[in-house]
Amino acid sequence: MIWSVSVTALGILPFDGILGLAYPSLAIRGTTPVFDSMWNQGLISKNVFAFYLSSNKENGSVVMFGGVDPTYYQGRLQWVPVSRQVHWQVTVDSISMDSKVVACANSCQAFMDTGASLVTGPTNAILNILRNIGARKMTSGWYIISCTAVQSLPDIVFTINGVAYPVPASAYIRREETGSCFANLHGSDFTSSWVLGDVFLRLYFTVFDRGNNRIGLAPARP
């Protein structure tokens, strides 16, 4: 049995916290995460859950428990082993733009995180990408770029387990109602790891396979 929940529908309901879907080792001591409870009670037939994060407000996003609906993605799933069973953590081979490595030259670690909006990485690496796209820092701390330049900007390509996952400028640049364009990239001085949030995950249907400790990625259907 597959349990599918519209994430859009959840937006109008009251809630009392975060629905944690990482590994049990990250949970508060003595508690069982909701997904593990579902599996332990036999409510789902497969030890997996999956996310489709829609870019189309009319369609809405979906989380699936216990299976995968292939109508939400294109092609076939590419599987990536989990490198550390705490967060949903994987090894990234490199990050490049225009076929040139701009970060993560000797591999790095990244978390697949549906609870994060942006792509976050070490400050120096993010600044290198921002320089490549000609972004300017504002007093607010956000980086702004000319909206007319967006169509000509290169993809940011995350190579993971030998497979290239391009993130186009239409995803890593957001246009505000004011008409200004900002980079959906954030630098952190406190980590050497990356967080691939909704900017990345809206492009790629994502399967979290606890049974085999791996993540499946495939291009999401528009």
mmCIF file of C-alpha atoms in Angstrom:
data_model
loop_
_atom_site.group_PDB
_atom_site.id
_atom_site.type_symbol
_atom_site.label_atom_id
_atom_site.label_comp_id
_atom_site.label_asym_id
_atom_site.label_seq_id
_atom_site.Cartn_x
_atom_site.Cartn_y
_atom_site.Cartn_z
ATOM 1 C CA MET A 1 0.000 0.000 0.000
ATOM 2 C CA ILE A 2 1.200 3.521 -0.867
ATOM 3 C CA TRP A 3 0.051 6.404 1.303
ATOM 4 C CA SER A 4 0.099 9.665 -0.667
ATOM 5 C CA VAL A 5 -0.418 13.044 0.971
ATOM 6 C CA SER A 6 -0.804 16.362 -0.800
ATOM 7 C CA VAL A 7 1.715 18.741 0.735
ATOM 8 C CA THR A 8 -0.367 21.666 -0.512
ATOM 9 C CA ALA A 9 -3.349 20.455 1.517
ATOM 10 C CA LEU A 10 -1.234 20.360 4.673
ATOM 11 C CA GLY A 11 -0.616 24.078 4.288
ATOM 12 C CA ILE A 12 -4.127 24.932 5.500
ATOM 13 C CA LEU A 13 -4.074 22.616 8.529
ATOM 14 C CA PRO A 14 -2.766 23.321 12.040
ATOM 15 C CA PHE A 15 0.474 21.610 13.031
ATOM 16 C CA ASP A 16 2.518 21.194 16.177
ATOM 17 C CA GLY A 17 6.057 20.648 14.938
ATOM 18 C CA ILE A 18 8.305 19.213 12.252
ATOM 19 C CA LEU A 19 7.598 15.775 10.776
ATOM 20 C CA GLY A 20 11.079 14.275 11.029
ATOM 21 C CA LEU A 21 11.961 11.813 8.276
ATOM 22 C CA ALA A 22 15.701 11.431 8.868
ATOM 23 C CA TYR A 23 17.270 8.356 10.455
ATOM 24 C CA PRO A 24 16.238 7.384 14.015
ATOM 25 C CA SER A 25 19.744 8.306 15.255
ATOM 26 C CA LEU A 26 18.778 11.972 14.772
ATOM 27 C CA ALA A 27 15.555 11.699 16.764
ATOM 28 C CA ILE A 28 15.145 12.692 20.404
ATOM 29 C CA ARG A 29 16.270 9.811 22.614
ATOM 30 C CA GLY A 30 13.459 7.444 23.411
ATOM 31 C CA THR A 31 11.225 8.531 20.538
ATOM 32 C CA THR A 32 10.351 6.680 17.338
ATOM 33 C CA PRO A 33 10.078 8.781 14.155
ATOM 34 C CA VAL A 34 6.726 8.648 12.383
ATOM 35 C CA PHE A 35 8.054 6.775 9.339
ATOM 36 C CA ASP A 36 9.602 4.086 11.534
ATOM 37 C CA SER A 37 6.307 3.779 13.410
ATOM 38 C CA MET A 38 4.447 3.257 10.128
ATOM 39 C CA TRP A 39 6.914 0.550 9.088
ATOM 40 C CA ASN A 40 6.942 -1.175 12.485
ATOM 41 C CA GLN A 41 3.130 -1.300 12.528
ATOM 42 C CA GLY A 42 2.951 -2.820 9.045
ATOM 43 C CA LEU A 43 1.069 0.167 7.625
ATOM 44 C CA ILE A 44 3.314 0.322 4.538
ATOM 45 C CA SER A 45 4.506 -2.489 2.275
ATOM 46 C CA LYS A 46 7.913 -1.054 1.358
ATOM 47 C CA ASN A 47 10.431 0.692 3.579
ATOM 48 C CA VAL A 48 10.564 3.799 1.368
ATOM 49 C CA PHE A 49 9.058 7.255 1.047
ATOM 50 C CA ALA A 50 9.258 9.731 -1.810
ATOM 51 C CA PHE A 51 8.736 13.415 -2.553
ATOM 52 C CA TYR A 52 7.423 15.242 -5.586
ATOM 53 C CA LEU A 53 7.884 18.972 -5.039
ATOM 54 C CA SER A 54 5.832 20.720 -7.677
ATOM 55 C CA SER A 55 6.761 24.000 -9.325
ATOM 56 C CA ASN A 56 3.136 24.300 -10.441
ATOM 57 C CA LYS A 57 0.830 25.629 -7.721
ATOM 58 C CA GLU A 58 -2.205 24.059 -9.406
ATOM 59 C CA ASN A 59 -0.772 20.530 -9.225
ATOM 60 C CA GLY A 60 0.612 20.733 -5.710
ATOM 61 C CA SER A 61 3.378 18.680 -4.102
ATOM 62 C CA VAL A 62 3.058 15.095 -2.873
ATOM 63 C CA VAL A 63 4.763 12.903 -0.272
ATOM 64 C CA MET A 64 4.377 9.120 -0.674
ATOM 65 C CA PHE A 65 4.882 6.514 2.030
ATOM 66 C CA GLY A 66 5.476 2.839 1.259
ATOM 67 C CA GLY A 67 6.047 3.039 -2.492
ATOM 68 C CA VAL A 68 6.687 5.153 -5.555
ATOM 69 C CA ASP A 69 4.318 6.467 -8.214
ATOM 70 C CA PRO A 70 6.295 6.589 -11.500
ATOM 71 C CA THR A 71 3.868 9.068 -13.087
ATOM 72 C CA TYR A 72 5.645 11.821 -11.150
ATOM 73 C CA TYR A 73 9.045 11.409 -12.811
ATOM 74 C CA GLN A 74 10.683 10.917 -16.206
ATOM 75 C CA GLY A 75 13.182 8.247 -17.229
ATOM 76 C CA ARG A 76 14.496 5.898 -14.578
ATOM 77 C CA LEU A 77 15.654 6.386 -11.024
ATOM 78 C CA GLN A 78 19.386 6.701 -10.441
ATOM 79 C CA TRP A 79 20.400 5.295 -7.062
ATOM 80 C CA VAL A 80 22.908 6.924 -4.724
ATOM 81 C CA PRO A 81 24.183 5.196 -1.556
ATOM 82 C CA VAL A 82 23.706 7.021 1.734
ATOM 83 C CA SER A 83 27.173 7.875 3.033
ATOM 84 C CA ARG A 84 26.165 8.387 6.687
ATOM 85 C CA GLN A 85 22.947 7.196 8.266
ATOM 86 C CA VAL A 86 21.944 10.239 10.291
ATOM 87 C CA HIS A 87 20.664 12.775 7.789
ATOM 88 C CA TRP A 88 19.979 11.660 4.214
ATOM 89 C CA GLN A 89 23.610 12.265 3.346
ATOM 90 C CA VAL A 90 25.373 11.453 0.061
ATOM 91 C CA THR A 91 28.771 12.004 -1.537
ATOM 92 C CA VAL A 92 28.921 14.619 -4.301
ATOM 93 C CA ASP A 93 31.696 14.025 -6.840
ATOM 94 C CA SER A 94 31.994 17.654 -7.942
ATOM 95 C CA ILE A 95 30.088 20.879 -8.646
ATOM 96 C CA SER A 96 30.702 22.554 -11.995
ATOM 97 C CA MET A 97 29.592 25.340 -14.318
ATOM 98 C CA ASP A 98 30.377 25.452 -18.042
ATOM 99 C CA SER A 99 32.330 22.183 -17.616
ATOM 100 C CA LYS A 100 34.655 23.813 -15.054
ATOM 101 C CA VAL A 101 34.700 22.657 -11.435
ATOM 102 C CA VAL A 102 33.686 25.572 -9.203
ATOM 103 C CA ALA A 103 33.350 23.704 -5.896
ATOM 104 C CA CYS A 104 33.767 20.308 -4.311
ATOM 105 C CA ALA A 105 36.805 19.478 -6.444
ATOM 106 C CA ASN A 106 37.787 16.422 -4.397
ATOM 107 C CA SER A 107 34.224 15.344 -3.528
ATOM 108 C CA CYS A 108 32.164 16.571 -0.598
ATOM 109 C CA GLN A 109 29.142 15.633 1.480
ATOM 110 C CA ALA A 110 25.587 16.853 0.949
ATOM 111 C CA PHE A 111 22.237 16.409 2.656
ATOM 112 C CA MET A 112 19.032 15.966 0.674
ATOM 113 C CA ASP A 113 16.676 18.098 2.757
ATOM 114 C CA THR A 114 13.040 18.801 1.882
ATOM 115 C CA GLY A 115 12.886 21.097 4.906
ATOM 116 C CA ALA A 116 15.406 23.539 3.395
ATOM 117 C CA SER A 117 14.463 26.061 0.721
ATOM 118 C CA LEU A 118 17.869 26.985 -0.674
ATOM 119 C CA VAL A 119 21.108 25.378 -1.772
ATOM 120 C CA THR A 120 23.574 25.942 1.066
ATOM 121 C CA GLY A 121 27.309 25.322 1.039
ATOM 122 C CA PRO A 122 30.597 26.506 2.530
ATOM 123 C CA THR A 123 30.890 30.286 2.215
ATOM 124 C CA ASN A 124 33.973 30.338 -0.028
ATOM 125 C CA ALA A 125 32.459 27.807 -2.433
ATOM 126 C CA ILE A 126 29.174 29.705 -2.653
ATOM 127 C CA LEU A 127 31.034 32.989 -3.198
ATOM 128 C CA ASN A 128 32.939 31.392 -6.071
ATOM 129 C CA ILE A 129 29.627 30.473 -7.732
ATOM 130 C CA LEU A 130 28.196 33.946 -7.079
ATOM 131 C CA ARG A 131 31.255 35.529 -8.715
ATOM 132 C CA ASN A 132 30.766 33.284 -11.742
ATOM 133 C CA ILE A 133 27.231 34.574 -12.246
ATOM 134 C CA GLY A 134 28.063 38.239 -11.573
ATOM 135 C CA ALA A 135 25.927 38.574 -8.439
ATOM 136 C CA ARG A 136 26.278 41.636 -6.185
ATOM 137 C CA LYS A 137 25.846 41.647 -2.418
ATOM 138 C CA MET A 138 23.221 43.958 -0.973
ATOM 139 C CA THR A 139 23.150 45.459 2.516
ATOM 140 C CA SER A 140 20.483 42.891 3.402
ATOM 141 C CA GLY A 141 23.030 40.118 2.793
ATOM 142 C CA TRP A 142 21.200 38.731 -0.248
ATOM 143 C CA TYR A 143 22.942 38.608 -3.626
ATOM 144 C CA ILE A 144 21.197 40.350 -6.511
ATOM 145 C CA ILE A 145 21.652 39.857 -10.243
ATOM 146 C CA SER A 146 20.254 41.486 -13.356
ATOM 147 C CA CYS A 147 17.054 39.717 -14.360
ATOM 148 C CA THR A 148 17.933 40.152 -18.028
ATOM 149 C CA ALA A 149 21.051 38.010 -17.511
ATOM 150 C CA VAL A 150 19.215 34.982 -16.117
ATOM 151 C CA GLN A 151 18.565 33.319 -19.490
ATOM 152 C CA SER A 152 22.271 33.389 -20.346
ATOM 153 C CA LEU A 153 23.582 32.042 -17.034
ATOM 154 C CA PRO A 154 25.051 28.509 -16.992
ATOM 155 C CA ASP A 155 23.630 25.555 -15.094
ATOM 156 C CA ILE A 156 25.130 24.556 -11.777
ATOM 157 C CA VAL A 157 25.865 20.855 -12.262
ATOM 158 C CA PHE A 158 26.024 18.537 -9.260
ATOM 159 C CA THR A 159 27.700 15.266 -10.214
ATOM 160 C CA ILE A 160 26.578 12.563 -7.788
ATOM 161 C CA ASN A 161 27.647 8.929 -8.060
ATOM 162 C CA GLY A 162 28.806 9.578 -11.620
ATOM 163 C CA VAL A 163 25.534 11.161 -12.799
ATOM 164 C CA ALA A 164 25.178 14.869 -13.650
ATOM 165 C CA TYR A 165 22.228 16.758 -12.140
ATOM 166 C CA PRO A 166 22.016 20.226 -13.687
ATOM 167 C CA VAL A 167 20.284 23.052 -11.843
ATOM 168 C CA PRO A 168 19.405 25.834 -14.319
ATOM 169 C CA ALA A 169 19.404 29.533 -13.508
ATOM 170 C CA SER A 170 15.598 29.504 -13.606
ATOM 171 C CA ALA A 171 15.836 27.384 -10.419
ATOM 172 C CA TYR A 172 18.763 28.986 -8.571
ATOM 173 C CA ILE A 173 17.624 32.554 -9.304
ATOM 174 C CA ARG A 174 14.278 33.808 -7.987
ATOM 175 C CA ARG A 175 12.382 36.834 -9.264
ATOM 176 C CA GLU A 176 10.558 38.873 -6.648
ATOM 177 C CA GLU A 177 7.304 40.741 -7.253
ATOM 178 C CA THR A 178 9.349 43.946 -7.071
ATOM 179 C CA GLY A 179 11.097 42.868 -10.276
ATOM 180 C CA SER A 180 14.459 42.175 -8.606
ATOM 181 C CA CYS A 181 16.272 38.856 -9.031
ATOM 182 C CA PHE A 182 18.159 37.129 -6.209
ATOM 183 C CA ALA A 183 20.340 34.035 -5.917
ATOM 184 C CA ASN A 184 18.792 31.067 -4.068
ATOM 185 C CA LEU A 185 22.238 30.221 -2.699
ATOM 186 C CA HIS A 186 23.457 30.621 0.859
ATOM 187 C CA GLY A 187 26.952 30.378 2.320
ATOM 188 C CA SER A 188 27.739 29.060 5.788
ATOM 189 C CA ASP A 189 30.984 29.376 7.754
ATOM 190 C CA PHE A 190 30.009 26.545 10.064
ATOM 191 C CA THR A 191 30.008 23.519 7.782
ATOM 192 C CA SER A 192 31.949 21.864 4.985
ATOM 193 C CA SER A 193 28.823 20.033 3.816
ATOM 194 C CA TRP A 194 26.155 21.121 1.375
ATOM 195 C CA VAL A 195 22.392 21.153 1.794
ATOM 196 C CA LEU A 196 20.415 20.451 -1.361
ATOM 197 C CA GLY A 197 17.032 21.911 -0.514
ATOM 198 C CA ASP A 198 13.935 22.641 -2.552
ATOM 199 C CA VAL A 199 15.894 24.505 -5.257
ATOM 200 C CA PHE A 200 17.407 21.138 -6.199
ATOM 201 C CA LEU A 201 14.587 18.803 -5.145
ATOM 202 C CA ARG A 202 11.882 20.543 -7.185
ATOM 203 C CA LEU A 203 13.831 19.447 -10.253
ATOM 204 C CA TYR A 204 14.330 15.835 -9.187
ATOM 205 C CA PHE A 205 11.755 13.389 -7.869
ATOM 206 C CA THR A 206 13.405 11.887 -4.799
ATOM 207 C CA VAL A 207 12.998 8.431 -3.256
ATOM 208 C CA PHE A 208 14.331 7.828 0.255
ATOM 209 C CA ASP A 209 14.944 4.073 0.524
ATOM 210 C CA ARG A 210 15.498 3.085 4.154
ATOM 211 C CA GLY A 211 15.464 -0.622 3.296
ATOM 212 C CA ASN A 212 18.595 -0.284 1.166
ATOM 213 C CA ASN A 213 20.061 2.971 2.592
ATOM 214 C CA ARG A 214 20.015 4.779 -0.704
ATOM 215 C CA ILE A 215 18.382 7.719 -2.472
ATOM 216 C CA GLY A 216 16.787 7.533 -5.929
ATOM 217 C CA LEU A 217 16.720 10.579 -8.207
ATOM 218 C CA ALA A 218 14.962 11.159 -11.513
ATOM 219 C CA PRO A 219 13.835 14.308 -13.374
ATOM 220 C CA ALA A 220 10.479 15.419 -11.984
ATOM 221 C CA ARG A 221 7.602 15.847 -14.387
ATOM 222 C CA PRO A 222 6.668 19.493 -14.932
#
